[in-house]
Coordinates of C-alpha atoms and ligand atoms in Angstrom, one line a residue:
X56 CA -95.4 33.9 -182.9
X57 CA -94.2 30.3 -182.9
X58 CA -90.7 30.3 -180.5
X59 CA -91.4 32.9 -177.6
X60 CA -90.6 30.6 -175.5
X61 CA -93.5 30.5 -173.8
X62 CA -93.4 27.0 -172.5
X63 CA -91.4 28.6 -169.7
X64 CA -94.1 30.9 -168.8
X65 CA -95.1 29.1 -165.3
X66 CA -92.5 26.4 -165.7
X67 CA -91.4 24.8 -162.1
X68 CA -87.8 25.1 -162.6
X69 CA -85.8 23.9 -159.4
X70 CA -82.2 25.4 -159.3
X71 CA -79.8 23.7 -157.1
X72 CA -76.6 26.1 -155.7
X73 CA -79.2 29.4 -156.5
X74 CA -78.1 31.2 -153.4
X75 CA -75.1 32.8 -155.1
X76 CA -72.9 32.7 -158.2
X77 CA -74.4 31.0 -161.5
X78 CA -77.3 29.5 -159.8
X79 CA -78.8 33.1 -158.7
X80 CA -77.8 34.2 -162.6
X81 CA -79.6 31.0 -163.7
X82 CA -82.8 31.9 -161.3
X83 CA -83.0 35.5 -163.1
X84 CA -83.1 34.8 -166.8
X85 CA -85.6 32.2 -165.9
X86 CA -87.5 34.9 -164.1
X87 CA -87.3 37.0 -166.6
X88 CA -89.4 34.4 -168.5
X89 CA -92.2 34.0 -166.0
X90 CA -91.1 30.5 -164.8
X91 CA -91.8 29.2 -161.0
X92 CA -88.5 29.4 -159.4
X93 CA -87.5 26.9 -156.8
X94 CA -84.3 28.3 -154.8
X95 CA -82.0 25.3 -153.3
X96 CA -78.5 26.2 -151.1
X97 CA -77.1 24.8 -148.2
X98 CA -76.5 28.1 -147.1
X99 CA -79.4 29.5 -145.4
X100 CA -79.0 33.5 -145.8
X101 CA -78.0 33.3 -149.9
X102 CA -80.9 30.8 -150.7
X103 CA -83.5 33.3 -148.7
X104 CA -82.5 36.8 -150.1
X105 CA -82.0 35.6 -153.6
X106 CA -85.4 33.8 -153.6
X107 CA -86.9 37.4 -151.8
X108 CA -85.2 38.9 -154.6
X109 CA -86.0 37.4 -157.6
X110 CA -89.9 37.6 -156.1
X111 CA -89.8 41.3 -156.7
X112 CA -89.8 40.3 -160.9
X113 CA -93.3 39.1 -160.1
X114 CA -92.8 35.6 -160.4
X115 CA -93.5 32.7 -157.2
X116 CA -90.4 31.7 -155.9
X117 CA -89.9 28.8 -153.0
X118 CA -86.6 28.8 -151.5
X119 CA -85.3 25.8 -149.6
X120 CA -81.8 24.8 -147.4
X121 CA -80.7 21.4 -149.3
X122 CA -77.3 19.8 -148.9
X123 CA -77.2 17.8 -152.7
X124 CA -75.2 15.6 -151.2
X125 CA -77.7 14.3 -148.7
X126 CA -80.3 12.3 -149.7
X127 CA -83.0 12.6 -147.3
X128 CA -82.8 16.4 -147.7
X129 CA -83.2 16.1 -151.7
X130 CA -86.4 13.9 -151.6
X131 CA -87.8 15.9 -148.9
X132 CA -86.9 19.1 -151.2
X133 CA -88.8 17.5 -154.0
X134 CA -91.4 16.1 -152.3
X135 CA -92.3 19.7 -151.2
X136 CA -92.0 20.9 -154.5
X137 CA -94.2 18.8 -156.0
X138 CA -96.8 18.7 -153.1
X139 CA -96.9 23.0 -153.7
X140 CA -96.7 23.4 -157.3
X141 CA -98.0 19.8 -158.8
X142 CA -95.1 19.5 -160.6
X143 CA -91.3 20.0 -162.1
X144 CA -90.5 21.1 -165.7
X145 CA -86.9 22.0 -165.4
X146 CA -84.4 20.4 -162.7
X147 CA -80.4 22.3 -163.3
X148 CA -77.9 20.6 -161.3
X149 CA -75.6 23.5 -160.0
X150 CA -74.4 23.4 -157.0
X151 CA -70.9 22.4 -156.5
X152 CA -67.4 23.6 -154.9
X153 CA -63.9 23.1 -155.6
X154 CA -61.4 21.8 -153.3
X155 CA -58.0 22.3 -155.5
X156 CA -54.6 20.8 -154.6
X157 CA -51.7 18.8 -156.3
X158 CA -52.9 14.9 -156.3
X159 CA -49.5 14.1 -153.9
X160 CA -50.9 16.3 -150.7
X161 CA -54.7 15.3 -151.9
X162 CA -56.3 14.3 -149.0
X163 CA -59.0 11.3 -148.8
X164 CA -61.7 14.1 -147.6
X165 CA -61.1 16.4 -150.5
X166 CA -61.8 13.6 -152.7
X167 CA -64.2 12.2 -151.5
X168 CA -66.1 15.9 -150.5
X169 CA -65.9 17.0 -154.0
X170 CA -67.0 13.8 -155.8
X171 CA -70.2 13.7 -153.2
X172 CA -71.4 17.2 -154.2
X173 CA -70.6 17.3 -157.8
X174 CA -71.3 14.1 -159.4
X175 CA -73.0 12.5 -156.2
X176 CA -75.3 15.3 -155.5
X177 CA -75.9 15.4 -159.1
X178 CA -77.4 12.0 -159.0
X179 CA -79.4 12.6 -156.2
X180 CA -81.6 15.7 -157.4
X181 CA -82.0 13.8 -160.7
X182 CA -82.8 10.5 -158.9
X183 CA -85.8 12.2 -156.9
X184 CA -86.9 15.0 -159.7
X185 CA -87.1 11.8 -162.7
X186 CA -89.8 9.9 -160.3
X187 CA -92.0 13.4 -160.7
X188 CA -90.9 13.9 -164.6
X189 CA -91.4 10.4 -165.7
X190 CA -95.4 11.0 -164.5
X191 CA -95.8 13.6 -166.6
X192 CA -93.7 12.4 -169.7
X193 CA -91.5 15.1 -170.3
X194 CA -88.8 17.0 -168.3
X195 CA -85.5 19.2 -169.4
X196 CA -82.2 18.3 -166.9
X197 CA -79.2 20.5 -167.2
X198 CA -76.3 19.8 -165.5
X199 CA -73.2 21.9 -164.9
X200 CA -70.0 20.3 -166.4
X201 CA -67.2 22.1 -166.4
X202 CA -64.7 23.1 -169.2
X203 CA -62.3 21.2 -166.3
X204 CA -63.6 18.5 -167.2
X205 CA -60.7 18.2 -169.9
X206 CA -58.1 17.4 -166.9
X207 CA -56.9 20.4 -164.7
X208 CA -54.0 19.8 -162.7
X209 CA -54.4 21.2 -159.7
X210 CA -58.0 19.8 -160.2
X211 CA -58.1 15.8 -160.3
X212 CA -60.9 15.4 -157.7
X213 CA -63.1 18.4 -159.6
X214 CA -61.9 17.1 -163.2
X215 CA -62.7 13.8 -162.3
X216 CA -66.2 14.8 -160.7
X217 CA -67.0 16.9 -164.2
X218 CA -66.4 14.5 -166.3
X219 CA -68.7 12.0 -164.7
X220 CA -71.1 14.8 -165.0
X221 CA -70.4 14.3 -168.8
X222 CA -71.1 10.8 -168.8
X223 CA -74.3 10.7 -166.4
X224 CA -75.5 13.3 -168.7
X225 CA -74.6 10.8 -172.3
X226 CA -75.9 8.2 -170.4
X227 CA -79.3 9.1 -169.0
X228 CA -79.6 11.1 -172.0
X229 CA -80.0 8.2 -174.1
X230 CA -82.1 6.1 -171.4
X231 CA -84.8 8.7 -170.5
X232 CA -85.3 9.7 -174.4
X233 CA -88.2 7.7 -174.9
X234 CA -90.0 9.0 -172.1
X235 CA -89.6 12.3 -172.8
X236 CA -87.3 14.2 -170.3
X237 CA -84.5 15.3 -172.6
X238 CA -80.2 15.6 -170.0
X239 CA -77.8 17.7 -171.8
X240 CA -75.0 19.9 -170.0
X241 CA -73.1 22.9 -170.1
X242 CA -69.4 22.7 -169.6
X243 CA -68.4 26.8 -168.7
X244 CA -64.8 27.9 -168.9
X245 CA -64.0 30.9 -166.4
X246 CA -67.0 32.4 -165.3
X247 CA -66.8 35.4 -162.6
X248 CA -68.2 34.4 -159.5
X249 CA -66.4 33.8 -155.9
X250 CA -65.6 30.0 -157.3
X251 CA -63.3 32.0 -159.6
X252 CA -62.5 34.9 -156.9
X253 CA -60.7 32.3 -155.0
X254 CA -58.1 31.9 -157.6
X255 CA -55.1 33.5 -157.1
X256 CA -54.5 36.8 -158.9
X257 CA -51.6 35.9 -161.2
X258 CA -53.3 32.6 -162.2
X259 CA -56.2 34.2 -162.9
X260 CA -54.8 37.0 -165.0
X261 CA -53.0 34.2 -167.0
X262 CA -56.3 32.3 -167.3
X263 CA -58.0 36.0 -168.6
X264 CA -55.4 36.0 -171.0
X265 CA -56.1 33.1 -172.2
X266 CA -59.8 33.8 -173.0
X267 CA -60.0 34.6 -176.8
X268 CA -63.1 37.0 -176.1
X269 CA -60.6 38.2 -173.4
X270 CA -63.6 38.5 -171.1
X271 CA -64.4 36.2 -168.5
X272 CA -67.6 34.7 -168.4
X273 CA -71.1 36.1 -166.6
X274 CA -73.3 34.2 -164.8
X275 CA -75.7 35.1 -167.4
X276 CA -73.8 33.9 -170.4
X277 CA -74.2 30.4 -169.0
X278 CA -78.3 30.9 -167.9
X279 CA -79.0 32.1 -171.4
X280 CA -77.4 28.7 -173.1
X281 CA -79.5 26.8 -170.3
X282 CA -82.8 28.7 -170.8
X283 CA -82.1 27.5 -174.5
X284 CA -82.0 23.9 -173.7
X285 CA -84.6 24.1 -171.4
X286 CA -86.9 25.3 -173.8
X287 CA -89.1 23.9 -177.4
X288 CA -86.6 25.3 -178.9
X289 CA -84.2 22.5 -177.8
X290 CA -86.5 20.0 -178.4
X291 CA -84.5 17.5 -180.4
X292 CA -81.4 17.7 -178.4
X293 CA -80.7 15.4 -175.4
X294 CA -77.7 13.8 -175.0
X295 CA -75.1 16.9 -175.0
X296 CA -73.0 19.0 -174.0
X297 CA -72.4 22.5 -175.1
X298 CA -69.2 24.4 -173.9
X299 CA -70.0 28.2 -172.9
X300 CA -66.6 29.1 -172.4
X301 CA -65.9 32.5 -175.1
X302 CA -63.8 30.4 -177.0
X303 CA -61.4 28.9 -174.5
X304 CA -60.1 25.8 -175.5
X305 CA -58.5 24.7 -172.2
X306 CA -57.4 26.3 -168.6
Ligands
NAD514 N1 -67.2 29.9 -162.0 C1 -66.7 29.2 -162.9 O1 -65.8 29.6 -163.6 C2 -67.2 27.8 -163.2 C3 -66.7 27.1 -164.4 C4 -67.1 25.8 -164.7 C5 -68.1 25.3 -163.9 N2 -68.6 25.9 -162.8 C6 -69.6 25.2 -162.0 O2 -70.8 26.0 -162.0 C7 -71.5 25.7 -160.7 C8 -71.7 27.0 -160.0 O3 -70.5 27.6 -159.6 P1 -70.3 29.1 -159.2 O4 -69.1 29.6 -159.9 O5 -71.5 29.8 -159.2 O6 -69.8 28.9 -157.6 P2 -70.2 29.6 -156.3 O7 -69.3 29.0 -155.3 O8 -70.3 31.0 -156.5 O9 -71.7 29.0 -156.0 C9 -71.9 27.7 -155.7 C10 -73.2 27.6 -154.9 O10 -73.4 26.2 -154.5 C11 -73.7 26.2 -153.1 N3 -73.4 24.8 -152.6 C12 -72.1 24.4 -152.3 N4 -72.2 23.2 -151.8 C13 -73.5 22.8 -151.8 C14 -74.2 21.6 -151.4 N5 -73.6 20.6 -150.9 N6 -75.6 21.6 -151.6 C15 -76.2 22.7 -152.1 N7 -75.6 23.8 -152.5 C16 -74.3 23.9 -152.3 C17 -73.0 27.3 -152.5 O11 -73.5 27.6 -151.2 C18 -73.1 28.4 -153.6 O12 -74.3 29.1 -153.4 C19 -70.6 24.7 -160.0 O13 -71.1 23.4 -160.3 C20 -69.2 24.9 -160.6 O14 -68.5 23.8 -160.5 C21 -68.2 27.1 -162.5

């Protein structure tokens, strides 16, 4: 058959923020395709088990502690990568944290925190994956937006860091076209994981509510739209975003 997507099978996909949440949901759909799975947290324990665990599907896993927002700790990360497995297919920009709070008692270090992990760190794994893509001529990059992104208030250092994500994506979309690596993003809407956990309860009913597939999101509903643009079957699309968010229009 033509589309199986088989050009996963054996893929080198590095997943950054895999030790928990949507980046371990990300790590097992790809799995489940026989792609190489490279687990990245900066949290020691999460990155280890999840990389033990998603062994047991029969696929090679590497697992790695990497702060995204640290340079030197990316391009060693890479560097690695590249020196096991020869090469990276798939690079998904995940990690990242919110530090909410009304913009008057926003603090300098909650800015600035939130801007180095999301869109900062974001640059950094790309900067240091496109040097090993660009060799081979083709590469898939998927970064995680944010439905947020559409102004949150509560959220102006996390809105603000989305939407960059938006426009690196747009951006680098259009510039690494011709040599083959295809950026697109996902922007999710409320996705169950301890990001969401955090909110409190009457909020988050109120955000449920809001949900017109009054469900709130898996991590696997967002993997299965990234496994899709990681894939042939994406293979004119660069350049995009696609909201995964059941319908929600805004929080
Ligand atoms: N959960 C949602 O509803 C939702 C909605 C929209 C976007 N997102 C985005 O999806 C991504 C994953 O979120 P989640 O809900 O799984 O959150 P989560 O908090 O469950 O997981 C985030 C992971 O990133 C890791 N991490 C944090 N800082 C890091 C750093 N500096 N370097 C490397 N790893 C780091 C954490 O240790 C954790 O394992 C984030 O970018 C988040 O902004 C989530």
């Amino acid at each position: 058959m033509k589309y199986q997507f088989e050009d996963l099978k054996d893929a080198v996909v590095i997943i950054t923020g895999s030790g928990r949440g949507i980046g371990k949901g990300i790590a097992e759909v790809f799995a489940d395709y026989g792609s190489k799975i490279v687990i990245t947290d900066i949290d020691a324990d999460t990155a280890k088990a999840t990389a033990a665990e998603i062994a047991q599907k029969g696929v090679e896993t590497l697992s790695y502690i990497c702060d995204v927002s640290k340079y030197d700790q990316v391009e060693a990360m890479v560097a690695d990568v590249a020196a096991k497995w020869g090469k990276i297919d798939i690079l998904v920009n995940n990690a990242g944290i919110t530090m909410d709070g009304m913009f008057l008692r926003m603090k300098p270090e909650q800015w600035q925190k939130v801007i180095d992990i999301n869109l900062t760190g974001t640059y950094n794994c790309t900067s240091a994956v496109v040097q090993v893509m660009r060799k081979a001529k083709k590469g898939a990059i998927i970064n995680i937006s944010s439905i947020a992104a559409g102004g949150n208030p509560g959220q102006a250092n996390y809105s603000a860091s989305k939407a960059g994500v938006i426009g690196f994506t747009k951006a680098l979309g259009k510039e690494l076209a011709p040599m083959g690596i295809r950026v697109n993003a996902i922007a999710p809407g409320f996705i169950q994981t301890a990001m969401t956990d955090k909110i409190p309860e009457k909020l988050r009913e109120q955000m449920l509510q809001a949900i017109p597939m009054k469900r709130p999101g898996q991590p696997e509903d967002i993997a299965k739209a990234i496994l899709f643009l990681a894939s042939g079957l994406a293979s004119y699309i660069t350049a995009q975003v696609i909201d995964v968010n059941g319908g929600l229009s805004s929080l």
